[in-house]
PDB file of N, CA, C and O in Angstrom:
ATOM      1  N   MET I  31     -14.857  17.388  25.974  1.00 81.00           N
ATOM      2  CA  MET I  31     -13.745  17.790  25.127  1.00 81.00           C
ATOM      3  C   MET I  31     -12.734  16.654  24.969  1.00 81.00           C
ATOM      4  O   MET I  31     -12.294  16.368  23.872  1.00 81.00           O
ATOM      5  N   ILE I  32     -12.378  16.026  26.092  1.00 83.00           N
ATOM      6  CA  ILE I  32     -11.407  14.927  26.035  1.00 83.00           C
ATOM      7  C   ILE I  32     -12.012  13.720  25.328  1.00 83.00           C
ATOM      8  O   ILE I  32     -11.321  13.019  24.587  1.00 83.00           O
ATOM      9  N   ALA I  33     -13.316  13.504  25.512  1.00 86.00           N
ATOM     10  CA  ALA I  33     -13.974  12.379  24.846  1.00 86.00           C
ATOM     11  C   ALA I  33     -13.965  12.566  23.328  1.00 86.00           C
ATOM     12  O   ALA I  33     -13.758  11.603  22.581  1.00 86.00           O
ATOM     13  N   VAL I  34     -14.167  13.792  22.873  1.00 87.00           N
ATOM     14  CA  VAL I  34     -14.148  14.070  21.435  1.00 87.00           C
ATOM     15  C   VAL I  34     -12.738  13.864  20.883  1.00 87.00           C
ATOM     16  O   VAL I  34     -12.559  13.272  19.816  1.00 87.00           O
ATOM     17  N   LEU I  35     -11.736  14.325  21.623  1.00 86.00           N
ATOM     18  CA  LEU I  35     -10.349  14.143  21.201  1.00 86.00           C
ATOM     19  C   LEU I  35      -9.984  12.665  21.134  1.00 86.00           C
ATOM     20  O   LEU I  35      -9.376  12.203  20.164  1.00 86.00           O
ATOM     21  N   PHE I  36     -10.382  11.910  22.159  1.00 87.00           N
ATOM     22  CA  PHE I  36     -10.096  10.478  22.177  1.00 87.00           C
ATOM     23  C   PHE I  36     -10.793   9.778  21.016  1.00 87.00           C
ATOM     24  O   PHE I  36     -10.207   8.918  20.361  1.00 87.00           O
ATOM     25  N   SER I  37     -12.040  10.152  20.763  1.00 89.00           N
ATOM     26  CA  SER I  37     -12.788   9.544  19.666  1.00 89.00           C
ATOM     27  C   SER I  37     -12.129   9.855  18.317  1.00 89.00           C
ATOM     28  O   SER I  37     -12.026   8.981  17.453  1.00 89.00           O
ATOM     29  N   THR I  38     -11.666  11.077  18.148  1.00 88.00           N
ATOM     30  CA  THR I  38     -10.996  11.466  16.908  1.00 88.00           C
ATOM     31  C   THR I  38      -9.688  10.700  16.734  1.00 88.00           C
ATOM     32  O   THR I  38      -9.404  10.178  15.647  1.00 88.00           O
ATOM     33  N   LEU I  39      -8.898  10.616  17.794  1.00 87.00           N
ATOM     34  CA  LEU I  39      -7.632   9.886  17.719  1.00 87.00           C
ATOM     35  C   LEU I  39      -7.861   8.402  17.459  1.00 87.00           C
ATOM     36  O   LEU I  39      -7.123   7.780  16.698  1.00 87.00           O
ATOM     37  N   LYS I  40      -8.885   7.840  18.079  1.00 89.00           N
ATOM     38  CA  LYS I  40      -9.207   6.431  17.849  1.00 89.00           C
ATOM     39  C   LYS I  40      -9.599   6.206  16.390  1.00 89.00           C
ATOM     40  O   LYS I  40      -9.160   5.249  15.758  1.00 89.00           O
ATOM     41  N   GLY I  41     -10.405   7.110  15.834  1.00 86.00           N
ATOM     42  CA  GLY I  41     -10.798   6.994  14.432  1.00 86.00           C
ATOM     43  C   GLY I  41      -9.617   7.117  13.490  1.00 86.00           C
ATOM     44  O   GLY I  41      -9.515   6.375  12.510  1.00 86.00           O
ATOM     45  N   MET I  42      -8.705   8.046  13.798  1.00 85.00           N
ATOM     46  CA  MET I  42      -7.512   8.203  12.962  1.00 85.00           C
ATOM     47  C   MET I  42      -6.630   6.962  13.033  1.00 85.00           C
ATOM     48  O   MET I  42      -6.101   6.511  12.012  1.00 85.00           O
ATOM     49  N   PHE I  43      -6.478   6.409  14.219  1.00 84.00           N
ATOM     50  CA  PHE I  43      -5.659   5.206  14.372  1.00 84.00           C
ATOM     51  C   PHE I  43      -6.267   4.034  13.619  1.00 84.00           C
ATOM     52  O   PHE I  43      -5.562   3.297  12.924  1.00 84.00           O
ATOM     53  N   LEU I  44      -7.562   3.837  13.748  1.00 84.00           N
ATOM     54  CA  LEU I  44      -8.214   2.733  13.043  1.00 84.00           C
ATOM     55  C   LEU I  44      -8.153   2.911  11.530  1.00 84.00           C
ATOM     56  O   LEU I  44      -7.970   1.944  10.791  1.00 84.00           O
ATOM     57  N   THR I  45      -8.274   4.143  11.058  1.00 84.00           N
ATOM     58  CA  THR I  45      -8.158   4.407   9.625  1.00 84.00           C
ATOM     59  C   THR I  45      -6.750   4.101   9.131  1.00 84.00           C
ATOM     60  O   THR I  45      -6.571   3.476   8.076  1.00 84.00           O
ATOM     61  N   ALA I  46      -5.737   4.527   9.880  1.00 81.00           N
ATOM     62  CA  ALA I  46      -4.353   4.252   9.497  1.00 81.00           C
ATOM     63  C   ALA I  46      -4.068   2.753   9.519  1.00 81.00           C
ATOM     64  O   ALA I  46      -3.391   2.228   8.623  1.00 81.00           O
ATOM     65  N   LEU I  47      -4.578   2.060  10.515  1.00 80.00           N
ATOM     66  CA  LEU I  47      -4.372   0.612  10.603  1.00 80.00           C
ATOM     67  C   LEU I  47      -5.038  -0.106   9.438  1.00 80.00           C
ATOM     68  O   LEU I  47      -4.446  -0.997   8.813  1.00 80.00           O
ATOM     69  N   THR I  48      -6.256   0.293   9.110  1.00 80.00           N
ATOM     70  CA  THR I  48      -6.968  -0.306   7.978  1.00 80.00           C
ATOM     71  C   THR I  48      -6.233  -0.040   6.665  1.00 80.00           C
ATOM     72  O   THR I  48      -6.103  -0.934   5.830  1.00 80.00           O
ATOM     73  N   ALA I  49      -5.738   1.183   6.484  1.00 78.00           N
ATOM     74  CA  ALA I  49      -5.002   1.513   5.257  1.00 78.00           C
ATOM     75  C   ALA I  49      -3.723   0.697   5.148  1.00 78.00           C
ATOM     76  O   ALA I  49      -3.387   0.194   4.076  1.00 78.00           O
ATOM     77  N   ALA I  50      -2.998   0.543   6.261  1.00 75.00           N
ATOM     78  CA  ALA I  50      -1.744  -0.216   6.231  1.00 75.00           C
ATOM     79  C   ALA I  50      -2.003  -1.681   5.899  1.00 75.00           C
ATOM     80  O   ALA I  50      -1.294  -2.277   5.081  1.00 75.00           O
ATOM     81  N   VAL I  51      -3.016  -2.262   6.510  1.00 75.00           N
ATOM     82  CA  VAL I  51      -3.319  -3.673   6.251  1.00 75.00           C
ATOM     83  C   VAL I  51      -3.779  -3.880   4.818  1.00 75.00           C
ATOM     84  O   VAL I  51      -3.307  -4.782   4.124  1.00 75.00           O
ATOM     85  N   SER I  52      -4.682  -3.029   4.336  1.00 74.00           N
ATOM     86  CA  SER I  52      -5.189  -3.212   2.967  1.00 74.00           C
ATOM     87  C   SER I  52      -4.104  -2.945   1.927  1.00 74.00           C
ATOM     88  O   SER I  52      -4.032  -3.625   0.905  1.00 74.00           O
ATOM     89  N   GLU I  53      -3.231  -1.963   2.182  1.00 75.00           N
ATOM     90  CA  GLU I  53      -2.143  -1.700   1.239  1.00 75.00           C
ATOM     91  C   GLU I  53      -1.180  -2.879   1.181  1.00 75.00           C
ATOM     92  O   GLU I  53      -0.734  -3.269   0.105  1.00 75.00           O
ATOM     93  N   ASN I  54      -0.876  -3.449   2.330  1.00 71.00           N
ATOM     94  CA  ASN I  54       0.016  -4.605   2.347  1.00 71.00           C
ATOM     95  C   ASN I  54      -0.592  -5.786   1.618  1.00 71.00           C
ATOM     96  O   ASN I  54       0.111  -6.519   0.918  1.00 71.00           O
ATOM     97  N   LEU I  55      -1.903  -5.984   1.747  1.00 68.00           N
ATOM     98  CA  LEU I  55      -2.557  -7.068   1.017  1.00 68.00           C
ATOM     99  C   LEU I  55      -2.449  -6.864  -0.482  1.00 68.00           C
ATOM    100  O   LEU I  55      -2.172  -7.804  -1.232  1.00 68.00           O
ATOM    101  N   VAL I  56      -2.652  -5.638  -0.940  1.00 69.00           N
ATOM    102  CA  VAL I  56      -2.571  -5.355  -2.379  1.00 69.00           C
ATOM    103  C   VAL I  56      -1.141  -5.518  -2.875  1.00 69.00           C
ATOM    104  O   VAL I  56      -0.896  -6.119  -3.923  1.00 69.00           O
ATOM    105  N   LEU I  57      -0.159  -4.986  -2.121  1.00 69.00           N
ATOM    106  CA  LEU I  57       1.229  -5.098  -2.555  1.00 69.00           C
ATOM    107  C   LEU I  57       1.697  -6.548  -2.588  1.00 69.00           C
ATOM    108  O   LEU I  57       2.375  -6.969  -3.526  1.00 69.00           O
ATOM    109  N   VAL I  58       1.333  -7.332  -1.585  1.00 66.00           N
ATOM    110  CA  VAL I  58       1.741  -8.739  -1.566  1.00 66.00           C
ATOM    111  C   VAL I  58       1.133  -9.471  -2.746  1.00 66.00           C
ATOM    112  O   VAL I  58       1.790 -10.263  -3.406  1.00 66.00           O
ATOM    113  N   ARG I  59      -0.115  -9.171  -3.057  1.00 63.00           N
ATOM    114  CA  ARG I  59      -0.771  -9.820  -4.188  1.00 63.00           C
ATOM    115  C   ARG I  59      -0.135  -9.374  -5.506  1.00 63.00           C
ATOM    116  O   ARG I  59       0.052 -10.167  -6.419  1.00 63.00           O
ATOM    117  N   ALA I  60       0.212  -8.095  -5.618  1.00 62.00           N
ATOM    118  CA  ALA I  60       0.796  -7.583  -6.855  1.00 62.00           C
ATOM    119  C   ALA I  60       2.173  -8.176  -7.108  1.00 62.00           C
ATOM    120  O   ALA I  60       2.568  -8.377  -8.249  1.00 62.00           O
ATOM    121  N   PHE I  61       2.899  -8.474  -6.051  1.00 62.00           N
ATOM    122  CA  PHE I  61       4.252  -8.997  -6.208  1.00 62.00           C
ATOM    123  C   PHE I  61       4.297 -10.515  -6.170  1.00 62.00           C
ATOM    124  O   PHE I  61       5.338 -11.107  -5.974  1.00 62.00           O
ATOM    125  N   GLY I  62       3.188 -11.177  -6.330  1.00 60.00           N
ATOM    126  CA  GLY I  62       3.201 -12.627  -6.414  1.00 60.00           C
ATOM    127  C   GLY I  62       3.380 -13.292  -5.064  1.00 60.00           C
ATOM    128  O   GLY I  62       4.302 -14.075  -4.882  1.00 60.00           O
ATOM    129  N   LEU I  63       2.530 -12.958  -4.113  1.00 55.00           N
ATOM    130  CA  LEU I  63       2.517 -13.550  -2.781  1.00 55.00           C
ATOM    131  C   LEU I  63       3.764 -13.257  -1.984  1.00 55.00           C
ATOM    132  O   LEU I  63       4.156 -14.015  -1.109  1.00 55.00           O
ATOM    133  N   GLY I  64       4.410 -12.150  -2.278  1.00 54.00           N
ATOM    134  CA  GLY I  64       5.510 -11.684  -1.451  1.00 54.00           C
ATOM    135  C   GLY I  64       6.851 -12.349  -1.685  1.00 54.00           C
ATOM    136  O   GLY I  64       7.799 -12.073  -0.976  1.00 54.00           O
ATOM    137  N   GLU I  65       6.945 -13.222  -2.642  1.00 58.00           N
ATOM    138  CA  GLU I  65       8.207 -13.899  -2.906  1.00 58.00           C
ATOM    139  C   GLU I  65       8.780 -13.399  -4.227  1.00 58.00           C
ATOM    140  O   GLU I  65       8.090 -13.324  -5.226  1.00 58.00           O
ATOM    141  N   LEU I  66      10.055 -13.054  -4.202  1.00 56.00           N
ATOM    142  CA  LEU I  66      10.716 -12.645  -5.430  1.00 56.00           C
ATOM    143  C   LEU I  66      11.540 -13.799  -5.964  1.00 56.00           C
ATOM    144  O   LEU I  66      12.363 -14.372  -5.257  1.00 56.00           O
ATOM    145  N   ASP I  67      11.293 -14.150  -7.194  1.00 58.00           N
ATOM    146  CA  ASP I  67      12.090 -15.180  -7.860  1.00 58.00           C
ATOM    147  C   ASP I  67      13.233 -14.471  -8.568  1.00 58.00           C
ATOM    148  O   ASP I  67      13.051 -13.865  -9.608  1.00 58.00           O
ATOM    149  N   TYR I  68      14.407 -14.522  -7.975  1.00 60.00           N
ATOM    150  CA  TYR I  68      15.525 -13.763  -8.527  1.00 60.00           C
ATOM    151  C   TYR I  68      15.963 -14.285  -9.889  1.00 60.00           C
ATOM    152  O   TYR I  68      16.510 -13.560 -10.685  1.00 60.00           O
ATOM    153  N   GLU I  69      15.694 -15.547 -10.178  1.00 64.00           N
ATOM    154  CA  GLU I  69      16.042 -16.069 -11.501  1.00 64.00           C
ATOM    155  C   GLU I  69      15.127 -15.466 -12.576  1.00 64.00           C
ATOM    156  O   GLU I  69      15.533 -15.285 -13.694  1.00 64.00           O
ATOM    157  N   GLU I  70      13.882 -15.185 -12.203  1.00 71.00           N
ATOM    158  CA  GLU I  70      12.916 -14.666 -13.159  1.00 71.00           C
ATOM    159  C   GLU I  70      12.714 -13.158 -13.030  1.00 71.00           C
ATOM    160  O   GLU I  70      11.869 -12.595 -13.694  1.00 71.00           O
ATOM    161  N   PHE I  71      13.456 -12.499 -12.165  1.00 67.00           N
ATOM    162  CA  PHE I  71      13.260 -11.071 -11.924  1.00 67.00           C
ATOM    163  C   PHE I  71      14.084 -10.290 -12.946  1.00 67.00           C
ATOM    164  O   PHE I  71      15.261 -10.046 -12.773  1.00 67.00           O
ATOM    165  N   THR I  72      13.430  -9.894 -14.028  1.00 75.00           N
ATOM    166  CA  THR I  72      14.093  -9.192 -15.124  1.00 75.00           C
ATOM    167  C   THR I  72      13.863  -7.689 -14.991  1.00 75.00           C
ATOM    168  O   THR I  72      12.981  -7.257 -14.244  1.00 75.00           O
ATOM    169  N   PRO I  73      14.630  -6.890 -15.709  1.00 79.00           N
ATOM    170  CA  PRO I  73      14.382  -5.443 -15.690  1.00 79.00           C
ATOM    171  C   PRO I  73      12.966  -5.077 -16.136  1.00 79.00           C
ATOM    172  O   PRO I  73      12.362  -4.155 -15.600  1.00 79.00           O
ATOM    173  N   ALA I  74      12.419  -5.801 -17.092  1.00 82.00           N
ATOM    174  CA  ALA I  74      11.047  -5.527 -17.540  1.00 82.00           C
ATOM    175  C   ALA I  74      10.053  -5.781 -16.413  1.00 82.00           C
ATOM    176  O   ALA I  74       9.105  -5.013 -16.210  1.00 82.00           O
ATOM    177  N   ARG I  75      10.277  -6.844 -15.659  1.00 77.00           N
ATOM    178  CA  ARG I  75       9.397  -7.143 -14.528  1.00 77.00           C
ATOM    179  C   ARG I  75       9.543  -6.080 -13.441  1.00 77.00           C
ATOM    180  O   ARG I  75       8.552  -5.682 -12.825  1.00 77.00           O
ATOM    181  N   ALA I  76      10.762  -5.620 -13.195  1.00 76.00           N
ATOM    182  CA  ALA I  76      10.986  -4.567 -12.200  1.00 76.00           C
ATOM    183  C   ALA I  76      10.258  -3.289 -12.596  1.00 76.00           C
ATOM    184  O   ALA I  76       9.632  -2.634 -11.753  1.00 76.00           O
ATOM    185  N   LEU I  77      10.303  -2.926 -13.872  1.00 83.00           N
ATOM    186  CA  LEU I  77       9.589  -1.736 -14.339  1.00 83.00           C
ATOM    187  C   LEU I  77       8.081  -1.906 -14.220  1.00 83.00           C
ATOM    188  O   LEU I  77       7.378  -0.986 -13.796  1.00 83.00           O
ATOM    189  N   ARG I  78       7.583  -3.092 -14.571  1.00 81.00           N
ATOM    190  CA  ARG I  78       6.148  -3.341 -14.482  1.00 81.00           C
ATOM    191  C   ARG I  78       5.668  -3.233 -13.025  1.00 81.00           C
ATOM    192  O   ARG I  78       4.668  -2.582 -12.738  1.00 81.00           O
ATOM    193  N   GLU I  79       6.411  -3.837 -12.113  1.00 78.00           N
ATOM    194  CA  GLU I  79       6.022  -3.775 -10.708  1.00 78.00           C
ATOM    195  C   GLU I  79       6.232  -2.377 -10.138  1.00 78.00           C
ATOM    196  O   GLU I  79       5.491  -1.942  -9.260  1.00 78.00           O
ATOM    197  N   GLY I  80       7.221  -1.663 -10.651  1.00 79.00           N
ATOM    198  CA  GLY I  80       7.421  -0.280 -10.230  1.00 79.00           C
ATOM    199  C   GLY I  80       6.262   0.600 -10.639  1.00 79.00           C
ATOM    200  O   GLY I  80       5.847   1.488  -9.887  1.00 79.00           O
ATOM    201  N   TRP I  81       5.717   0.370 -11.832  1.00 85.00           N
ATOM    202  CA  TRP I  81       4.553   1.142 -12.278  1.00 85.00           C
ATOM    203  C   TRP I  81       3.342   0.864 -11.402  1.00 85.00           C
ATOM    204  O   TRP I  81       2.544   1.745 -11.120  1.00 85.00           O
ATOM    205  N   ILE I  82       3.200  -0.399 -10.955  1.00 82.00           N
ATOM    206  CA  ILE I  82       2.079  -0.743 -10.073  1.00 82.00           C
ATOM    207  C   ILE I  82       2.174   0.043  -8.769  1.00 82.00           C
ATOM    208  O   ILE I  82       1.195   0.646  -8.313  1.00 82.00           O
ATOM    209  N   VAL I  83       3.360   0.066  -8.184  1.00 79.00           N
ATOM    210  CA  VAL I  83       3.556   0.785  -6.921  1.00 79.00           C
ATOM    211  C   VAL I  83       3.374   2.285  -7.131  1.00 79.00           C
ATOM    212  O   VAL I  83       2.754   2.972  -6.310  1.00 79.00           O
ATOM    213  N   THR I  84       3.889   2.810  -8.234  1.00 81.00           N
ATOM    214  CA  THR I  84       3.739   4.230  -8.532  1.00 81.00           C
ATOM    215  C   THR I  84       2.271   4.603  -8.706  1.00 81.00           C
ATOM    216  O   THR I  84       1.803   5.617  -8.169  1.00 81.00           O
ATOM    217  N   LEU I  85       1.537   3.800  -9.434  1.00 83.00           N
ATOM    218  CA  LEU I  85       0.112   4.060  -9.638  1.00 83.00           C
ATOM    219  C   LEU I  85      -0.638   4.036  -8.309  1.00 83.00           C
ATOM    220  O   LEU I  85      -1.472   4.903  -8.044  1.00 83.00           O
ATOM    221  N   MET I  86      -0.330   3.067  -7.463  1.00 81.00           N
ATOM    222  CA  MET I  86      -0.999   2.994  -6.167  1.00 81.00           C
ATOM    223  C   MET I  86      -0.672   4.209  -5.312  1.00 81.00           C
ATOM    224  O   MET I  86      -1.550   4.758  -4.630  1.00 81.00           O
ATOM    225  N   ALA I  87       0.576   4.654  -5.341  1.00 80.00           N
ATOM    226  CA  ALA I  87       0.968   5.827  -4.549  1.00 80.00           C
ATOM    227  C   ALA I  87       0.283   7.088  -5.057  1.00 80.00           C
ATOM    228  O   ALA I  87      -0.175   7.919  -4.261  1.00 80.00           O
ATOM    229  N   VAL I  88       0.193   7.240  -6.374  1.00 83.00           N
ATOM    230  CA  VAL I  88      -0.467   8.416  -6.942  1.00 83.00           C
ATOM    231  C   VAL I  88      -1.954   8.409  -6.606  1.00 83.00           C
ATOM    232  O   VAL I  88      -2.518   9.435  -6.209  1.00 83.00           O
ATOM    233  N   LEU I  89      -2.596   7.262  -6.732  1.00 84.00           N
ATOM    234  CA  LEU I  89      -4.020   7.175  -6.399  1.00 84.00           C
ATOM    235  C   LEU I  89      -4.258   7.462  -4.919  1.00 84.00           C
ATOM    236  O   LEU I  89      -5.237   8.139  -4.554  1.00 84.00           O
ATOM    237  N   ALA I  90      -3.387   6.961  -4.054  1.00 81.00           N
ATOM    238  CA  ALA I  90      -3.526   7.224  -2.622  1.00 81.00           C
ATOM    239  C   ALA I  90      -3.327   8.703  -2.322  1.00 81.00           C
ATOM    240  O   ALA I  90      -4.058   9.286  -1.505  1.00 81.00           O
ATOM    241  N   ALA I  91      -2.356   9.329  -2.987  1.00 81.00           N
ATOM    242  CA  ALA I  91      -2.109  10.745  -2.756  1.00 81.00           C
ATOM    243  C   ALA I  91      -3.264  11.609  -3.221  1.00 81.00           C
ATOM    244  O   ALA I  91      -3.692  12.538  -2.540  1.00 81.00           O
ATOM    245  N   VAL I  92      -3.812  11.285  -4.391  1.00 84.00           N
ATOM    246  CA  VAL I  92      -4.934  12.056  -4.925  1.00 84.00           C
ATOM    247  C   VAL I  92      -6.168  11.872  -4.041  1.00 84.00           C
ATOM    248  O   VAL I  92      -6.857  12.841  -3.734  1.00 84.00           O
ATOM    249  N   SER I  93      -6.433  10.651  -3.619  1.00 81.00           N
ATOM    250  CA  SER I  93      -7.610  10.435  -2.770  1.00 81.00           C
ATOM    251  C   SER I  93      -7.437  11.111  -1.416  1.00 81.00           C
ATOM    252  O   SER I  93      -8.410  11.611  -0.850  1.00 81.00           O
ATOM    253  N   GLY I  94      -6.225  11.134  -0.897  1.00 78.00           N
ATOM    254  CA  GLY I  94      -5.980  11.848   0.360  1.00 78.00           C
ATOM    255  C   GLY I  94      -6.111  13.338   0.214  1.00 78.00           C
ATOM    256  O   GLY I  94      -6.571  14.039   1.115  1.00 78.00           O
ATOM    257  N   TRP I  95      -5.696  13.856  -0.920  1.00 76.00           N
ATOM    258  CA  TRP I  95      -5.782  15.289  -1.172  1.00 76.00           C
ATOM    259  C   TRP I  95      -7.226  15.748  -1.300  1.00 76.00           C
ATOM    260  O   TRP I  95      -7.618  16.791  -0.848  1.00 76.00           O
ATOM    261  N   LEU I  96      -8.040  14.885  -1.965  1.00 71.00           N
ATOM    262  CA  LEU I  96      -9.452  15.228  -2.161  1.00 71.00           C
ATOM    263  C   LEU I  96     -10.190  15.177  -0.844  1.00 71.00           C
ATOM    264  O   LEU I  96     -11.080  15.887  -0.561  1.00 71.00           O
TER     265      LEU I  96
END
């Protein structure tokens, strides 16, 4: 019983760790290697990047729900 619980918790932890790392890789890539150029950061760019984050959150929520 304890072995099954430990195995389940280990799997959940590894899944969460993998999701966090892969999400950070995608977000860093989407935002241009993690650096914001404040001179070039326009409202249009903020909206475009906001849509990227929104789309990723919706896709993650739908895949988690399924």
